[in-house]
Amino acid sequence: MAVLTVQDLSMAYGGLKALSGVHLTVERGEIVGLIGPNGAGKTTLFNLLTGVYTPTGGNALFGREEEKKSLCGRRPCRICSDGIARTFQNIRLFKDMTVLDNLRIAMHRQVPYGFVVSLLRTPSFSKAESDLEKSCMALLERLGLSHRRFDLAKNLSYGEQRRLEIARALATAPALLLLDEPAAGMNPSETAQLASLIADIKKDFNLAILLIEHDMSLVMRICERIYVLNHGEIIAEGTPIAIQRNTRVIEAYLGVAE
């Protein structure tokens, strides 16, 4: 069953069409790749799905079949509460806060107490905060960051910052995780580790993943289906093997010989 259904989604800036009639689906428990040349509109699509932009046409539906909600026109915080989390092409952590506090902020929407209880510091507040920290530590342990919990995010290595951003997204308990070029800037060894981590996250957290990535070794290794975007339009969809052999995809990346 599809958790995300994109129907003829379009985005135009005046006379410039960034996306035109985009369609795709993502099933629960599936890793789907979204690839294409630079400027194809991949990050624009993520911005539409997360409420950063409002589309000029089409629709995007998220949730179970009987209770699907349109994402169009919804605020980013509401979309996150509904169960969609994302990372960014350029890492956006709270860099002057600790690793642990980066997760606390993401997970705090799940606390059971309100403003008054937090002011009074009741026993229920103390228990909820203790449970919250245990959950954060378990997530940090899972992503290999528990030993850095008191370090400022800006003092982590590049690869660790990438993992922390994924951990922060997971802390919101999403049903759909959007990863925007998570392997950018990584060496082959780090990329291989990331591929294993993403595959494990899908299995351990039982969620769907939509992945933008230029590293084809990662995409071909972990994605079950791939969509190819070029000049704002989907030009191909299929298994990794089918995409590798698709002539339109080859032309989009390499051009057409004269």
Coordinates of C-alpha atoms in Angstrom, one line a residue:
M1 CA 0.0 0.0 0.0
A2 CA 1.4 3.4 -1.0
V3 CA 2.1 5.8 1.8
L4 CA 2.9 8.6 -0.7
T5 CA 1.1 9.2 -3.9
V6 CA 2.2 12.1 -6.1
Q7 CA -0.3 13.0 -8.8
D8 CA 0.7 15.4 -11.7
L9 CA 2.6 17.6 -9.4
S10 CA 3.8 20.9 -11.0
M11 CA 5.8 23.9 -9.9
A12 CA 6.3 27.0 -11.9
Y13 CA 8.1 30.3 -11.2
G14 CA 6.5 32.7 -13.6
G15 CA 7.2 31.2 -17.0
L16 CA 9.8 28.8 -15.7
K17 CA 8.6 25.3 -15.0
A18 CA 10.7 23.6 -12.3
L19 CA 8.4 20.5 -12.2
S20 CA 5.7 19.4 -14.7
G21 CA 3.2 16.6 -14.2
V22 CA 5.4 14.6 -11.8
H23 CA 3.9 11.3 -10.7
L24 CA 5.3 8.7 -8.3
T25 CA 4.4 6.3 -5.4
V26 CA 6.3 5.0 -2.4
E27 CA 5.1 1.9 -0.6
R28 CA 5.6 1.3 3.1
G29 CA 8.8 -0.6 3.8
E30 CA 10.3 0.4 0.4
I31 CA 13.4 2.3 -0.6
V32 CA 12.8 4.4 -3.7
G33 CA 15.5 6.3 -5.5
L34 CA 15.0 9.7 -7.3
I35 CA 17.9 10.5 -9.6
G36 CA 18.6 12.9 -12.4
P37 CA 21.1 15.5 -13.6
N38 CA 21.8 18.6 -11.6
G39 CA 18.9 21.1 -11.9
A40 CA 16.4 18.4 -12.8
G41 CA 14.0 19.5 -9.9
K42 CA 14.7 16.8 -7.3
T43 CA 15.1 19.0 -4.3
T44 CA 12.2 21.2 -5.5
L45 CA 10.1 18.0 -5.3
F46 CA 11.2 17.4 -1.7
N47 CA 10.4 21.0 -0.8
L48 CA 6.9 20.5 -2.2
L49 CA 6.4 17.3 -0.2
T50 CA 7.5 19.0 3.0
G51 CA 5.6 22.2 2.8
V52 CA 8.5 24.6 1.9
Y53 CA 6.8 25.4 -1.4
T54 CA 3.1 25.2 -2.5
P55 CA 2.7 23.5 -5.9
T56 CA 1.1 25.3 -8.8
G57 CA -0.6 22.2 -9.9
G58 CA -1.4 18.6 -9.0
N59 CA -1.5 16.9 -5.6
A60 CA 0.5 14.8 -3.2
L61 CA -1.3 12.4 -0.8
F62 CA 0.2 10.9 2.3
G63 CA -1.0 8.3 4.8
R64 CA -3.0 5.1 4.9
E65 CA -5.5 4.5 2.1
E66 CA -8.6 5.3 4.3
E67 CA -7.1 8.5 5.8
K68 CA -4.8 10.0 3.2
K69 CA -4.1 13.7 3.5
S70 CA -3.1 16.2 0.9
L71 CA 0.3 17.7 1.6
C72 CA -0.3 20.7 -0.6
G73 CA -0.6 24.0 1.4
R74 CA 0.2 22.4 4.7
R75 CA 2.8 23.9 7.0
P76 CA 6.1 22.0 7.4
C77 CA 5.5 21.4 11.1
R78 CA 2.1 19.8 10.4
I79 CA 3.6 17.6 7.7
C80 CA 6.3 16.5 10.2
S81 CA 3.7 15.7 12.8
D82 CA 1.8 13.6 10.2
G83 CA 4.9 11.5 9.7
I84 CA 7.2 12.8 7.1
A85 CA 10.8 13.7 8.0
R86 CA 13.7 14.8 5.8
T87 CA 17.4 15.6 5.7
F88 CA 19.0 18.3 3.6
Q89 CA 21.6 18.4 0.8
N90 CA 23.4 21.0 3.0
I91 CA 23.5 19.7 6.6
R92 CA 21.2 21.8 8.8
L93 CA 21.9 20.8 12.4
F94 CA 21.7 23.0 15.5
K95 CA 25.5 23.2 15.4
D96 CA 26.0 25.1 18.7
M97 CA 23.9 22.5 20.7
T98 CA 25.0 19.1 21.8
V99 CA 24.3 15.9 19.9
L100 CA 21.9 14.8 22.6
D101 CA 20.0 18.1 22.6
N102 CA 19.6 18.0 18.8
L103 CA 17.6 14.8 19.3
R104 CA 15.7 16.1 22.3
I105 CA 14.3 18.9 20.3
A106 CA 13.2 16.6 17.5
M107 CA 11.6 14.1 20.0
H108 CA 10.0 16.7 22.2
R109 CA 6.8 16.9 20.3
Q110 CA 6.0 13.4 21.6
V111 CA 6.2 14.3 25.4
P112 CA 2.9 13.8 27.3
Y113 CA 3.0 16.9 29.4
G114 CA 2.0 20.5 28.8
F115 CA 3.3 24.0 29.5
V116 CA 2.0 24.2 33.1
V117 CA 3.5 20.8 34.1
S118 CA 6.9 21.8 32.6
L119 CA 6.8 25.0 34.8
L120 CA 5.9 23.2 38.0
R121 CA 8.4 20.4 37.4
T122 CA 6.1 17.7 38.7
P123 CA 7.1 14.0 39.1
S124 CA 5.4 13.3 35.8
F125 CA 7.6 15.9 34.1
S126 CA 10.7 14.3 35.5
K127 CA 9.7 10.8 34.4
A128 CA 8.8 12.0 30.9
E129 CA 12.2 13.8 30.6
S130 CA 14.0 10.7 31.8
D131 CA 12.1 8.5 29.3
L132 CA 12.9 11.0 26.6
E133 CA 16.6 10.9 27.3
K134 CA 16.6 7.1 27.3
S135 CA 14.9 7.1 23.9
C136 CA 17.4 9.6 22.5
M137 CA 20.3 7.6 23.8
A138 CA 18.9 4.4 22.3
L139 CA 18.7 6.1 18.9
L140 CA 22.2 7.6 19.2
E141 CA 23.5 4.1 20.1
R142 CA 21.8 2.7 17.0
L143 CA 23.5 5.2 14.8
G144 CA 26.9 4.9 16.5
L145 CA 26.8 8.4 18.1
S146 CA 26.2 7.7 21.8
H147 CA 29.9 8.4 22.6
R148 CA 29.5 11.9 21.2
R149 CA 26.3 12.8 23.0
F150 CA 27.8 15.7 25.0
D151 CA 29.8 17.1 22.1
L152 CA 28.6 20.1 20.1
A153 CA 27.2 19.1 16.7
K154 CA 29.6 21.4 14.9
N155 CA 32.6 19.4 16.4
L156 CA 31.5 16.2 14.8
S157 CA 33.2 14.8 11.7
Y158 CA 31.3 15.3 8.4
G159 CA 30.1 11.7 8.3
E160 CA 29.0 11.9 11.9
Q161 CA 27.0 15.1 11.2
R162 CA 25.3 13.2 8.4
R163 CA 24.3 10.4 10.7
L164 CA 23.2 12.9 13.4
E165 CA 20.9 14.6 10.8
I166 CA 19.4 11.2 10.0
A167 CA 19.0 10.4 13.7
R168 CA 17.2 13.7 14.3
A169 CA 14.8 12.9 11.4
L170 CA 14.2 9.5 12.9
A171 CA 13.5 11.0 16.3
T172 CA 10.3 12.5 14.9
A173 CA 9.0 8.9 14.4
P174 CA 8.3 9.2 10.7
A175 CA 6.5 6.8 8.4
L176 CA 8.3 8.3 5.4
L177 CA 11.9 9.5 5.4
L178 CA 13.2 11.8 2.7
L179 CA 17.0 11.7 2.3
D180 CA 18.5 14.5 0.1
E181 CA 21.9 13.4 -1.1
P182 CA 23.0 11.7 2.2
A183 CA 26.3 10.5 0.6
A184 CA 27.4 13.9 -0.7
G185 CA 31.0 14.5 0.3
M186 CA 31.6 11.0 1.5
N187 CA 34.5 8.7 0.5
P188 CA 33.7 5.2 -0.9
S189 CA 34.2 3.5 2.5
E190 CA 31.8 6.0 4.2
T191 CA 29.3 5.6 1.4
A192 CA 29.3 1.8 1.7
Q193 CA 28.7 2.2 5.5
L194 CA 25.9 4.6 4.8
A195 CA 24.2 2.2 2.3
S196 CA 24.2 -0.5 5.0
L197 CA 22.8 2.0 7.6
I198 CA 19.9 3.1 5.3
A199 CA 19.0 -0.5 4.5
D200 CA 19.0 -1.4 8.3
I201 CA 17.0 1.7 9.1
K202 CA 14.2 0.7 6.7
K203 CA 14.0 -2.7 8.3
D204 CA 14.4 -1.7 11.9
F205 CA 12.0 1.2 11.8
N206 CA 9.5 -0.2 9.3
L207 CA 9.3 3.0 7.3
A208 CA 9.5 4.0 3.6
I209 CA 12.4 6.0 2.3
L210 CA 12.6 8.3 -0.8
L211 CA 16.2 9.0 -1.6
I212 CA 17.8 11.6 -3.8
E213 CA 21.4 10.6 -4.6
H214 CA 24.1 11.2 -7.3
D215 CA 26.2 8.2 -6.1
M216 CA 24.9 5.5 -8.4
S217 CA 26.7 2.7 -6.5
L218 CA 24.6 3.5 -3.4
V219 CA 21.4 3.9 -5.4
M220 CA 21.8 0.7 -7.3
R221 CA 22.7 -1.2 -4.1
I222 CA 19.8 -0.3 -1.9
C223 CA 16.9 1.0 -4.0
E224 CA 14.1 -1.4 -5.1
R225 CA 12.7 1.1 -7.6
I226 CA 14.1 4.2 -9.2
Y227 CA 12.4 7.3 -10.7
V228 CA 14.5 9.5 -13.1
L229 CA 13.7 13.2 -13.3
N230 CA 15.0 15.4 -16.1
H231 CA 14.0 19.0 -16.8
G232 CA 11.2 18.7 -14.3
E233 CA 9.6 15.6 -15.8
I234 CA 9.7 11.9 -14.9
I235 CA 11.3 10.2 -17.9
A236 CA 11.7 6.6 -16.5
E237 CA 10.7 4.4 -13.6
G238 CA 11.7 0.8 -12.8
T239 CA 14.1 -1.5 -11.2
P240 CA 17.8 -0.6 -11.0
I241 CA 18.7 -3.0 -13.8
A242 CA 15.9 -1.5 -16.0
I243 CA 17.1 2.0 -15.3
Q244 CA 20.7 1.2 -16.2
R245 CA 19.6 0.0 -19.6
N246 CA 17.1 2.7 -20.4
T247 CA 18.2 4.8 -23.4
R248 CA 16.3 7.9 -22.3
V249 CA 18.2 7.8 -19.0
I250 CA 21.5 7.3 -20.7
E251 CA 20.8 10.3 -23.0
A252 CA 19.8 12.5 -20.0
Y253 CA 23.1 11.9 -18.3
L254 CA 25.5 11.6 -21.3
G255 CA 23.7 13.5 -24.0
V256 CA 23.0 12.4 -27.6
A257 CA 25.8 11.9 -30.0
E258 CA 25.7 14.1 -33.0

